[in-house]
């Protein structure tokens, strides 16, 4: 029992650490939407046709989805003894990693941030905070990690399955039809 709990905890903590690194990567790669400061001190979107908001969601999905695939594959190859705890750790750790990626990426600004937008003279254009507009991308990491893990296990299980040889006929058997 203690080894299963340890396998679960190590999986969750590993994914959480990767989530923190992914947040910094997301912050460095994603463009910031341009906002303008109004006379009342409020910020409004300077360019309503900007694609920066969608690009931030896309970068988040690419980074977390790619890491989900890598984590699912590595977990399947390493954790052959403790499949269920590692699978549950992929699910819980993937959710935690996605939220850590969102929090760290939106809290810290990495690299130079440039904002381009047309503005009237005297209007201040500032970069906006990095945020998600499509919250559905939060499930990329756990969904792809668990899905790829299950795909690998299904393919391996089929290779080992007696269903590959129906009716008890082995390959190379002379009585084979």
mmCIF file of C-alpha atoms in Angstrom:
data_model
loop_
_atom_site.group_PDB
_atom_site.id
_atom_site.type_symbol
_atom_site.label_atom_id
_atom_site.label_comp_id
_atom_site.label_asym_id
_atom_site.label_seq_id
_atom_site.Cartn_x
_atom_site.Cartn_y
_atom_site.Cartn_z
ATOM 1 C CA UNK A 1 0.000 0.000 0.000
ATOM 2 C CA UNK A 2 2.798 2.440 0.840
ATOM 3 C CA UNK A 3 4.453 1.910 -2.542
ATOM 4 C CA UNK A 4 1.224 2.668 -4.380
ATOM 5 C CA UNK A 5 0.776 5.891 -2.415
ATOM 6 C CA UNK A 6 4.373 6.823 -3.128
ATOM 7 C CA UNK A 7 3.929 6.142 -6.862
ATOM 8 C CA UNK A 8 0.816 8.359 -6.867
ATOM 9 C CA UNK A 9 2.553 11.155 -4.932
ATOM 10 C CA UNK A 10 5.693 11.082 -7.076
ATOM 11 C CA UNK A 11 3.577 11.271 -10.232
ATOM 12 C CA UNK A 12 1.542 14.228 -8.947
ATOM 13 C CA UNK A 13 4.604 16.119 -7.697
ATOM 14 C CA UNK A 14 6.514 15.516 -10.930
ATOM 15 C CA UNK A 15 3.637 16.858 -13.007
ATOM 16 C CA UNK A 16 3.232 19.838 -10.671
ATOM 17 C CA UNK A 17 6.905 20.704 -11.147
ATOM 18 C CA UNK A 18 6.510 20.426 -14.901
ATOM 19 C CA UNK A 19 3.410 22.632 -14.629
ATOM 20 C CA UNK A 20 5.450 25.399 -13.006
ATOM 21 C CA UNK A 21 8.030 25.221 -15.796
ATOM 22 C CA UNK A 22 5.266 25.133 -18.412
ATOM 23 C CA UNK A 23 3.796 28.313 -16.927
ATOM 24 C CA UNK A 24 7.071 30.140 -17.425
ATOM 25 C CA UNK A 25 7.325 28.801 -20.973
ATOM 26 C CA UNK A 26 3.741 29.878 -21.728
ATOM 27 C CA UNK A 27 4.469 33.337 -20.351
ATOM 28 C CA UNK A 28 7.545 33.659 -22.533
ATOM 29 C CA UNK A 29 5.955 32.446 -25.775
ATOM 30 C CA UNK A 30 2.455 33.936 -25.699
ATOM 31 C CA UNK A 31 1.740 37.381 -27.115
ATOM 32 C CA UNK A 32 0.028 39.971 -24.948
ATOM 33 C CA UNK A 33 -3.149 41.710 -26.082
ATOM 34 C CA UNK A 34 -2.892 45.510 -26.425
ATOM 35 C CA UNK A 35 -4.950 47.590 -23.999
ATOM 36 C CA UNK A 36 -5.338 51.340 -23.865
ATOM 37 C CA UNK A 37 -5.684 53.389 -20.732
ATOM 38 C CA UNK A 38 -8.754 55.639 -20.772
ATOM 39 C CA UNK A 39 -9.029 59.051 -19.188
ATOM 40 C CA UNK A 40 -10.714 57.490 -16.148
ATOM 41 C CA UNK A 41 -7.771 55.120 -15.637
ATOM 42 C CA UNK A 42 -9.566 52.029 -16.933
ATOM 43 C CA UNK A 43 -8.029 49.671 -19.440
ATOM 44 C CA UNK A 44 -9.960 48.628 -22.519
ATOM 45 C CA UNK A 45 -8.936 46.431 -25.420
ATOM 46 C CA UNK A 46 -7.120 48.701 -27.871
ATOM 47 C CA UNK A 47 -7.631 46.514 -30.920
ATOM 48 C CA UNK A 48 -10.869 44.483 -30.864
ATOM 49 C CA UNK A 49 -9.660 42.425 -33.846
ATOM 50 C CA UNK A 50 -6.473 41.253 -32.134
ATOM 51 C CA UNK A 51 -5.596 37.588 -32.356
ATOM 52 C CA UNK A 52 -3.405 37.740 -29.233
ATOM 53 C CA UNK A 53 -6.168 36.414 -26.985
ATOM 54 C CA UNK A 54 -6.678 33.366 -29.197
ATOM 55 C CA UNK A 55 -2.919 32.882 -29.577
ATOM 56 C CA UNK A 56 -2.506 32.702 -25.796
ATOM 57 C CA UNK A 57 -5.103 29.911 -25.667
ATOM 58 C CA UNK A 58 -3.388 28.133 -28.546
ATOM 59 C CA UNK A 59 0.046 28.301 -26.960
ATOM 60 C CA UNK A 60 -1.413 27.020 -23.698
ATOM 61 C CA UNK A 61 -3.028 24.065 -25.490
ATOM 62 C CA UNK A 62 0.139 23.226 -27.430
ATOM 63 C CA UNK A 63 2.422 23.389 -24.384
ATOM 64 C CA UNK A 64 0.155 21.513 -21.973
ATOM 65 C CA UNK A 65 -1.027 19.030 -24.598
ATOM 66 C CA UNK A 66 2.513 18.207 -25.650
ATOM 67 C CA UNK A 67 3.600 17.755 -22.057
ATOM 68 C CA UNK A 68 0.536 15.600 -21.435
ATOM 69 C CA UNK A 69 1.545 13.259 -24.253
ATOM 70 C CA UNK A 70 5.122 13.086 -23.017
ATOM 71 C CA UNK A 71 4.026 12.447 -19.422
ATOM 72 C CA UNK A 72 1.573 9.735 -20.470
ATOM 73 C CA UNK A 73 4.207 7.936 -22.534
ATOM 74 C CA UNK A 74 6.966 8.192 -19.939
ATOM 75 C CA UNK A 75 4.606 7.100 -17.153
ATOM 76 C CA UNK A 76 3.535 4.026 -19.109
ATOM 77 C CA UNK A 77 7.114 2.980 -19.834
ATOM 78 C CA UNK A 78 8.371 3.578 -16.279
ATOM 79 C CA UNK A 79 5.451 2.487 -14.101
ATOM 80 C CA UNK A 80 4.690 -1.030 -15.278
ATOM 81 C CA UNK A 81 4.302 -2.261 -11.684
ATOM 82 C CA UNK A 82 1.957 0.359 -10.289
ATOM 83 C CA UNK A 83 -0.373 1.120 -13.177
ATOM 84 C CA UNK A 84 -3.462 2.315 -11.296
ATOM 85 C CA UNK A 85 -1.715 4.703 -8.866
ATOM 86 C CA UNK A 86 0.314 6.194 -11.702
ATOM 87 C CA UNK A 87 -2.767 6.553 -13.894
ATOM 88 C CA UNK A 88 -4.629 8.306 -11.073
ATOM 89 C CA UNK A 89 -1.534 10.437 -10.491
ATOM 90 C CA UNK A 90 -1.525 11.422 -14.170
ATOM 91 C CA UNK A 91 -5.117 12.554 -13.873
ATOM 92 C CA UNK A 92 -4.756 14.476 -10.601
ATOM 93 C CA UNK A 93 -1.281 15.757 -11.437
ATOM 94 C CA UNK A 94 -2.397 16.837 -14.909
ATOM 95 C CA UNK A 95 -5.212 18.930 -13.438
ATOM 96 C CA UNK A 96 -2.850 20.439 -10.869
ATOM 97 C CA UNK A 97 -0.195 21.078 -13.538
ATOM 98 C CA UNK A 98 -2.720 22.844 -15.804
ATOM 99 C CA UNK A 99 -3.812 25.171 -13.020
ATOM 100 C CA UNK A 100 -0.194 25.836 -12.024
ATOM 101 C CA UNK A 101 0.649 26.608 -15.650
ATOM 102 C CA UNK A 102 -2.244 29.073 -15.785
ATOM 103 C CA UNK A 103 -1.390 30.709 -12.465
ATOM 104 C CA UNK A 104 2.359 31.017 -13.000
ATOM 105 C CA UNK A 105 2.009 32.034 -16.640
ATOM 106 C CA UNK A 106 -0.480 34.776 -15.831
ATOM 107 C CA UNK A 107 1.415 35.976 -12.753
ATOM 108 C CA UNK A 108 4.964 36.246 -14.099
ATOM 109 C CA UNK A 109 6.016 38.011 -17.277
ATOM 110 C CA UNK A 110 9.018 36.426 -18.955
ATOM 111 C CA UNK A 111 11.010 38.160 -21.667
ATOM 112 C CA UNK A 112 10.374 41.395 -23.475
ATOM 113 C CA UNK A 113 6.727 42.226 -24.038
ATOM 114 C CA UNK A 114 5.962 44.329 -27.069
ATOM 115 C CA UNK A 115 2.522 45.544 -27.962
ATOM 116 C CA UNK A 116 1.514 46.923 -31.317
ATOM 117 C CA UNK A 117 -1.750 48.763 -31.847
ATOM 118 C CA UNK A 118 -2.866 51.885 -33.644
ATOM 119 C CA UNK A 119 -3.648 54.652 -31.198
ATOM 120 C CA UNK A 120 -4.375 58.336 -31.272
ATOM 121 C CA UNK A 121 -1.583 60.637 -30.145
ATOM 122 C CA UNK A 122 -1.406 60.877 -26.357
ATOM 123 C CA UNK A 123 -3.142 57.538 -25.762
ATOM 124 C CA UNK A 124 -1.160 55.045 -23.733
ATOM 125 C CA UNK A 125 -1.018 51.468 -25.014
ATOM 126 C CA UNK A 126 -0.011 48.812 -22.465
ATOM 127 C CA UNK A 127 0.342 45.028 -22.665
ATOM 128 C CA UNK A 128 -2.480 43.124 -21.056
ATOM 129 C CA UNK A 129 -2.190 40.337 -18.567
ATOM 130 C CA UNK A 130 -1.878 36.839 -19.960
ATOM 131 C CA UNK A 131 -5.107 34.922 -19.444
ATOM 132 C CA UNK A 132 -7.203 32.190 -20.990
ATOM 133 C CA UNK A 133 -10.361 33.060 -22.867
ATOM 134 C CA UNK A 134 -11.206 29.406 -23.590
ATOM 135 C CA UNK A 135 -11.187 27.600 -20.254
ATOM 136 C CA UNK A 136 -11.649 24.247 -21.985
ATOM 137 C CA UNK A 137 -7.934 24.099 -22.784
ATOM 138 C CA UNK A 138 -7.298 23.436 -19.092
ATOM 139 C CA UNK A 139 -8.122 19.763 -19.700
ATOM 140 C CA UNK A 140 -5.479 19.281 -22.422
ATOM 141 C CA UNK A 141 -2.801 18.040 -20.052
ATOM 142 C CA UNK A 142 -4.765 15.464 -18.028
ATOM 143 C CA UNK A 143 -6.858 14.320 -20.981
ATOM 144 C CA UNK A 144 -3.919 13.669 -23.302
ATOM 145 C CA UNK A 145 -1.766 12.147 -20.549
ATOM 146 C CA UNK A 146 -4.432 9.665 -19.479
ATOM 147 C CA UNK A 147 -5.561 9.036 -23.055
ATOM 148 C CA UNK A 148 -2.069 8.270 -24.347
ATOM 149 C CA UNK A 149 -1.354 6.080 -21.317
ATOM 150 C CA UNK A 150 -4.569 4.138 -22.010
ATOM 151 C CA UNK A 151 -3.747 3.842 -25.716
ATOM 152 C CA UNK A 152 -0.311 2.393 -24.977
ATOM 153 C CA UNK A 153 -1.754 -0.006 -22.421
ATOM 154 C CA UNK A 154 -4.492 -1.065 -24.832
ATOM 155 C CA UNK A 155 -1.995 -1.753 -27.597
ATOM 156 C CA UNK A 156 0.246 -3.690 -25.225
ATOM 157 C CA UNK A 157 -2.711 -5.602 -23.815
ATOM 158 C CA UNK A 158 -3.855 -6.575 -27.284
ATOM 159 C CA UNK A 159 -0.408 -7.849 -28.174
ATOM 160 C CA UNK A 160 -0.464 -10.074 -25.071
ATOM 161 C CA UNK A 161 -4.114 -11.048 -25.463
ATOM 162 C CA UNK A 162 -5.355 -14.523 -26.331
ATOM 163 C CA UNK A 163 -7.912 -12.800 -28.554
ATOM 164 C CA UNK A 164 -5.228 -12.369 -31.196
ATOM 165 C CA UNK A 165 -5.358 -16.134 -31.738
ATOM 166 C CA UNK A 166 -9.025 -17.097 -31.977
ATOM 167 C CA UNK A 167 -10.119 -20.660 -31.397
ATOM 168 C CA UNK A 168 -6.763 -21.581 -29.888
ATOM 169 C CA UNK A 169 -4.923 -21.502 -33.232
ATOM 170 C CA UNK A 170 -1.353 -20.300 -32.917
ATOM 171 C CA UNK A 171 0.500 -18.616 -35.790
ATOM 172 C CA UNK A 172 2.453 -21.148 -37.850
ATOM 173 C CA UNK A 173 0.160 -23.983 -36.755
ATOM 174 C CA UNK A 174 -0.164 -26.563 -39.609
ATOM 175 C CA UNK A 175 -3.879 -27.035 -38.805
ATOM 176 C CA UNK A 176 -4.490 -23.355 -39.429
ATOM 177 C CA UNK A 177 -7.195 -22.592 -41.996
#
